[in-house]
PDB file of C-alpha atoms in Angstrom:
ATOM      1  CA  MET A   1     117.412 112.563  89.410  1.00  0.00           C
ATOM      2  CA  LYS A   2     118.410 115.285  91.828  1.00  0.00           C
ATOM      3  CA  ILE A   3     115.064 116.957  91.182  1.00  0.00           C
ATOM      4  CA  LEU A   4     113.279 113.897  92.589  1.00  0.00           C
ATOM      5  CA  PHE A   5     115.381 114.116  95.715  1.00  0.00           C
ATOM      6  CA  LEU A   6     114.718 117.852  96.096  1.00  0.00           C
ATOM      7  CA  LEU A   7     110.959 117.361  95.655  1.00  0.00           C
ATOM      8  CA  GLN A   8     111.054 114.559  98.202  1.00  0.00           C
ATOM      9  CA  LEU A   9     113.127 116.636 100.612  1.00  0.00           C
ATOM     10  CA  VAL A  10     110.760 119.615 100.398  1.00  0.00           C
ATOM     11  CA  SER A  11     107.573 117.555 100.610  1.00  0.00           C
ATOM     12  CA  THR A  12     108.890 115.448 103.486  1.00  0.00           C
ATOM     13  CA  PHE A  13     110.001 118.440 105.519  1.00  0.00           C
ATOM     14  CA  TYR A  14     106.696 120.195 104.862  1.00  0.00           C
ATOM     15  CA  MET A  15     105.005 117.148 106.379  1.00  0.00           C
ATOM     16  CA  VAL A  16     107.512 116.859 109.243  1.00  0.00           C
ATOM     17  CA  GLY A  17     106.789 120.431 110.271  1.00  0.00           C
ATOM     18  CA  LEU A  18     103.066 120.005 109.835  1.00  0.00           C
ATOM     19  CA  ILE A  19     102.854 116.725 111.748  1.00  0.00           C
ATOM     20  CA  TRP A  20     104.702 118.194 114.738  1.00  0.00           C
ATOM     21  CA  PHE A  21     102.309 121.171 114.720  1.00  0.00           C
ATOM     22  CA  VAL A  22      99.351 118.783 114.577  1.00  0.00           C
ATOM     23  CA  GLN A  23     100.802 116.586 117.328  1.00  0.00           C
ATOM     24  CA  ILE A  24     101.759 119.338 119.766  1.00  0.00           C
ATOM     25  CA  VAL A  25      99.188 122.058 119.043  1.00  0.00           C
ATOM     26  CA  HIS A  26      96.296 121.033 116.839  1.00  0.00           C
ATOM     27  CA  TYR A  27      95.069 117.678 118.169  1.00  0.00           C
ATOM     28  CA  PRO A  28      95.362 118.676 121.839  1.00  0.00           C
ATOM     29  CA  LEU A  29      93.153 121.706 121.107  1.00  0.00           C
ATOM     30  CA  PHE A  30      90.341 119.545 119.704  1.00  0.00           C
ATOM     31  CA  ALA A  31      88.953 118.942 123.191  1.00  0.00           C
ATOM     32  CA  LEU A  32      88.612 122.699 123.753  1.00  0.00           C
ATOM     33  CA  VAL A  33      86.324 123.325 120.782  1.00  0.00           C
ATOM     34  CA  GLY A  34      83.235 122.266 122.683  1.00  0.00           C
ATOM     35  CA  GLN A  35      80.500 119.798 121.964  1.00  0.00           C
ATOM     36  CA  PRO A  36      77.833 121.881 120.214  1.00  0.00           C
ATOM     37  CA  GLU A  37      80.251 123.225 117.599  1.00  0.00           C
ATOM     38  CA  PHE A  38      82.597 120.267 117.348  1.00  0.00           C
ATOM     39  CA  THR A  39      81.082 118.225 114.507  1.00  0.00           C
ATOM     40  CA  ARG A  40      80.841 121.280 112.252  1.00  0.00           C
ATOM     41  CA  TYR A  41      84.414 122.191 113.195  1.00  0.00           C
ATOM     42  CA  GLN A  42      85.645 118.643 112.507  1.00  0.00           C
ATOM     43  CA  GLN A  43      83.933 118.453 109.119  1.00  0.00           C
ATOM     44  CA  ALA A  44      85.523 121.762 108.076  1.00  0.00           C
ATOM     45  CA  HIS A  45      88.844 120.603 109.505  1.00  0.00           C
ATOM     46  CA  GLN A  46      88.811 117.420 107.413  1.00  0.00           C
ATOM     47  CA  LEU A  47      88.026 119.283 104.193  1.00  0.00           C
ATOM     48  CA  ARG A  48      90.640 122.002 104.714  1.00  0.00           C
ATOM     49  CA  THR A  49      93.270 119.527 105.864  1.00  0.00           C
ATOM     50  CA  THR A  50      92.782 117.500 102.688  1.00  0.00           C
ATOM     51  CA  PHE A  51      93.675 120.566 100.610  1.00  0.00           C
ATOM     52  CA  ALA A  52      96.688 121.361 102.797  1.00  0.00           C
ATOM     53  CA  VAL A  53      98.199 117.863 102.905  1.00  0.00           C
ATOM     54  CA  GLY A  54      96.811 115.908  99.943  1.00  0.00           C
ATOM     55  CA  PRO A  55      98.995 117.321  97.148  1.00  0.00           C
ATOM     56  CA  ILE A  56     102.110 117.272  99.324  1.00  0.00           C
ATOM     57  CA  MET A  57     101.555 113.703 100.514  1.00  0.00           C
ATOM     58  CA  LEU A  58     101.016 112.582  96.921  1.00  0.00           C
ATOM     59  CA  THR A  59     104.191 114.397  95.830  1.00  0.00           C
ATOM     60  CA  GLU A  60     106.129 112.753  98.632  1.00  0.00           C
ATOM     61  CA  ALA A  61     104.744 109.310  97.750  1.00  0.00           C
ATOM     62  CA  ALA A  62     105.422 109.718  94.028  1.00  0.00           C
ATOM     63  CA  THR A  63     109.003 110.891  94.559  1.00  0.00           C
ATOM     64  CA  THR A  64     109.639 108.140  97.105  1.00  0.00           C
ATOM     65  CA  VAL A  65     108.579 105.473  94.617  1.00  0.00           C
ATOM     66  CA  ALA A  66     110.391 107.184  91.722  1.00  0.00           C
ATOM     67  CA  ILE A  67     113.643 107.306  93.676  1.00  0.00           C
ATOM     68  CA  VAL A  68     113.525 103.525  94.038  1.00  0.00           C
ATOM     69  CA  TYR A  69     113.812 103.340  90.243  1.00  0.00           C
ATOM     70  CA  TRP A  70     115.943 106.450  89.638  1.00  0.00           C
ATOM     71  CA  PRO A  71     118.010 107.094  92.762  1.00  0.00           C
ATOM     72  CA  PRO A  72     120.226 110.160  92.863  1.00  0.00           C
ATOM     73  CA  PRO A  73     123.975 109.563  92.869  1.00  0.00           C
ATOM     74  CA  GLY A  74     125.201 107.789  95.985  1.00  0.00           C
ATOM     75  CA  MET A  75     121.767 106.905  97.346  1.00  0.00           C
ATOM     76  CA  GLY A  76     121.846 103.173  97.831  1.00  0.00           C
ATOM     77  CA  PRO A  77     119.019 100.694  98.287  1.00  0.00           C
ATOM     78  CA  ALA A  78     119.189 100.962 102.089  1.00  0.00           C
ATOM     79  CA  PHE A  79     118.195 104.626 101.878  1.00  0.00           C
ATOM     80  CA  THR A  80     115.531 104.186  99.241  1.00  0.00           C
ATOM     81  CA  TRP A  81     113.849 101.175 100.839  1.00  0.00           C
ATOM     82  CA  SER A  82     114.051 102.658 104.339  1.00  0.00           C
ATOM     83  CA  GLY A  83     112.259 105.702 102.976  1.00  0.00           C
ATOM     84  CA  VAL A  84     109.616 103.518 101.349  1.00  0.00           C
ATOM     85  CA  GLY A  85     109.116 101.568 104.583  1.00  0.00           C
ATOM     86  CA  LEU A  86     108.717 104.700 106.698  1.00  0.00           C
ATOM     87  CA  LEU A  87     106.272 106.208 104.228  1.00  0.00           C
ATOM     88  CA  PHE A  88     104.329 102.939 104.195  1.00  0.00           C
ATOM     89  CA  ILE A  89     104.013 103.242 107.987  1.00  0.00           C
ATOM     90  CA  VAL A  90     102.719 106.813 107.606  1.00  0.00           C
ATOM     91  CA  TRP A  91     100.091 105.864 105.025  1.00  0.00           C
ATOM     92  CA  ILE A  92      98.932 102.727 106.844  1.00  0.00           C
ATOM     93  CA  SER A  93      98.715 104.643 110.117  1.00  0.00           C
ATOM     94  CA  THR A  94      96.708 107.359 108.407  1.00  0.00           C
ATOM     95  CA  ALA A  95      94.283 104.870 106.849  1.00  0.00           C
ATOM     96  CA  VAL A  96      93.917 102.529 109.825  1.00  0.00           C
ATOM     97  CA  LEU A  97      94.373 104.752 112.892  1.00  0.00           C
ATOM     98  CA  GLN A  98      93.667 108.401 112.080  1.00  0.00           C
ATOM     99  CA  VAL A  99      91.001 108.403 109.341  1.00  0.00           C
ATOM    100  CA  PRO A 100      88.532 106.192 111.251  1.00  0.00           C
ATOM    101  CA  ARG A 101      88.834 108.418 114.326  1.00  0.00           C
ATOM    102  CA  HIS A 102      88.337 111.550 112.237  1.00  0.00           C
ATOM    103  CA  GLN A 103      85.229 109.981 110.696  1.00  0.00           C
ATOM    104  CA  VAL A 104      83.735 109.312 114.139  1.00  0.00           C
ATOM    105  CA  LEU A 105      84.582 112.841 115.230  1.00  0.00           C
ATOM    106  CA  ALA A 106      82.868 114.274 112.143  1.00  0.00           C
ATOM    107  CA  SER A 107      79.595 112.808 113.398  1.00  0.00           C
ATOM    108  CA  ARG A 108      79.951 113.257 117.173  1.00  0.00           C
ATOM    109  CA  PHE A 109      82.173 114.679 119.861  1.00  0.00           C
ATOM    110  CA  SER A 110      84.201 111.987 121.633  1.00  0.00           C
ATOM    111  CA  THR A 111      86.993 112.658 124.096  1.00  0.00           C
ATOM    112  CA  GLN A 112      88.008 109.010 123.726  1.00  0.00           C
ATOM    113  CA  HIS A 113      88.506 109.415 119.955  1.00  0.00           C
ATOM    114  CA  ILE A 114      90.293 112.740 120.394  1.00  0.00           C
ATOM    115  CA  ARG A 115      92.666 111.122 122.900  1.00  0.00           C
ATOM    116  CA  GLY A 116      93.104 108.094 120.614  1.00  0.00           C
ATOM    117  CA  LEU A 117      93.828 110.394 117.685  1.00  0.00           C
ATOM    118  CA  ALA A 118      96.539 112.264 119.579  1.00  0.00           C
ATOM    119  CA  ILE A 119      98.138 109.078 120.895  1.00  0.00           C
ATOM    120  CA  SER A 120      98.029 107.142 117.618  1.00  0.00           C
ATOM    121  CA  ASN A 121      99.364 110.141 115.703  1.00  0.00           C
ATOM    122  CA  TRP A 122     102.744 109.553 117.355  1.00  0.00           C
ATOM    123  CA  VAL A 123     103.213 106.717 114.843  1.00  0.00           C
ATOM    124  CA  ARG A 124     103.095 109.206 111.963  1.00  0.00           C
ATOM    125  CA  THR A 125     105.067 111.831 113.841  1.00  0.00           C
ATOM    126  CA  ILE A 126     107.931 109.423 114.506  1.00  0.00           C
ATOM    127  CA  ALA A 127     107.853 107.919 110.999  1.00  0.00           C
ATOM    128  CA  TRP A 128     107.859 111.298 109.240  1.00  0.00           C
ATOM    129  CA  THR A 129     110.567 112.641 111.531  1.00  0.00           C
ATOM    130  CA  SER A 130     112.639 109.531 110.804  1.00  0.00           C
ATOM    131  CA  ARG A 131     112.162 110.124 107.070  1.00  0.00           C
ATOM    132  CA  GLY A 132     113.407 113.664 107.543  1.00  0.00           C
ATOM    133  CA  PHE A 133     116.520 112.451 109.364  1.00  0.00           C
ATOM    134  CA  LEU A 134     117.121 109.858 106.657  1.00  0.00           C
ATOM    135  CA  LEU A 135     117.011 112.524 103.950  1.00  0.00           C
ATOM    136  CA  LEU A 136     119.304 114.789 105.980  1.00  0.00           C
ATOM    137  CA  ILE A 137     121.834 111.977 106.315  1.00  0.00           C
ATOM    138  CA  TYR A 138     121.867 111.582 102.545  1.00  0.00           C
ATOM    139  CA  LEU A 139     122.074 115.349 102.049  1.00  0.00           C
ATOM    140  CA  PHE A 140     125.107 115.606 104.344  1.00  0.00           C
ATOM    141  CA  GLN A 141     126.758 112.719 102.493  1.00  0.00           C
ATOM    142  CA  VAL A 142     126.262 114.493  99.175  1.00  0.00           C
ATOM    143  CA  PHE A 143     127.339 117.904 100.499  1.00  0.00           C
ATOM    144  CA  PRO A 144     129.960 117.101 103.134  1.00  0.00           C
ATOM    145  CA  ASP A 145     131.344 119.867 105.323  1.00  0.00           C
ATOM    146  CA  LYS A 146     134.807 120.746 104.039  1.00  0.00           C
TER     147      LYS A 146
END
């Protein structure tokens, strides 16, 4: 079941890197796009983002659930269920906080929704970063420094 862990590690760290880029660079730049072009920009953004994150998020979710049933050696229930909980936070935040704001922004420019998107995205940023740390802790337990 090491392959599940490796797939989870890669997919999680892909998302950790991406979410920090989105948080620090991408969302703050939304306000600079300008009103006449913004809805077209946002619609294209949503479509392209789906292709960039969809397969990776699904891989991460599938491996997270699979590891509950087939954990790699030495990964106890505290690790597996903590990972599930953090990923649950990410998915709920995406569905409840980010997607509705993106849908509004696809139809009209709104500085309030852009600001709300950037602020609420901290939930995902912290949860994904925490998942990354959790996986690193396990990795360092499996491959201790000798």
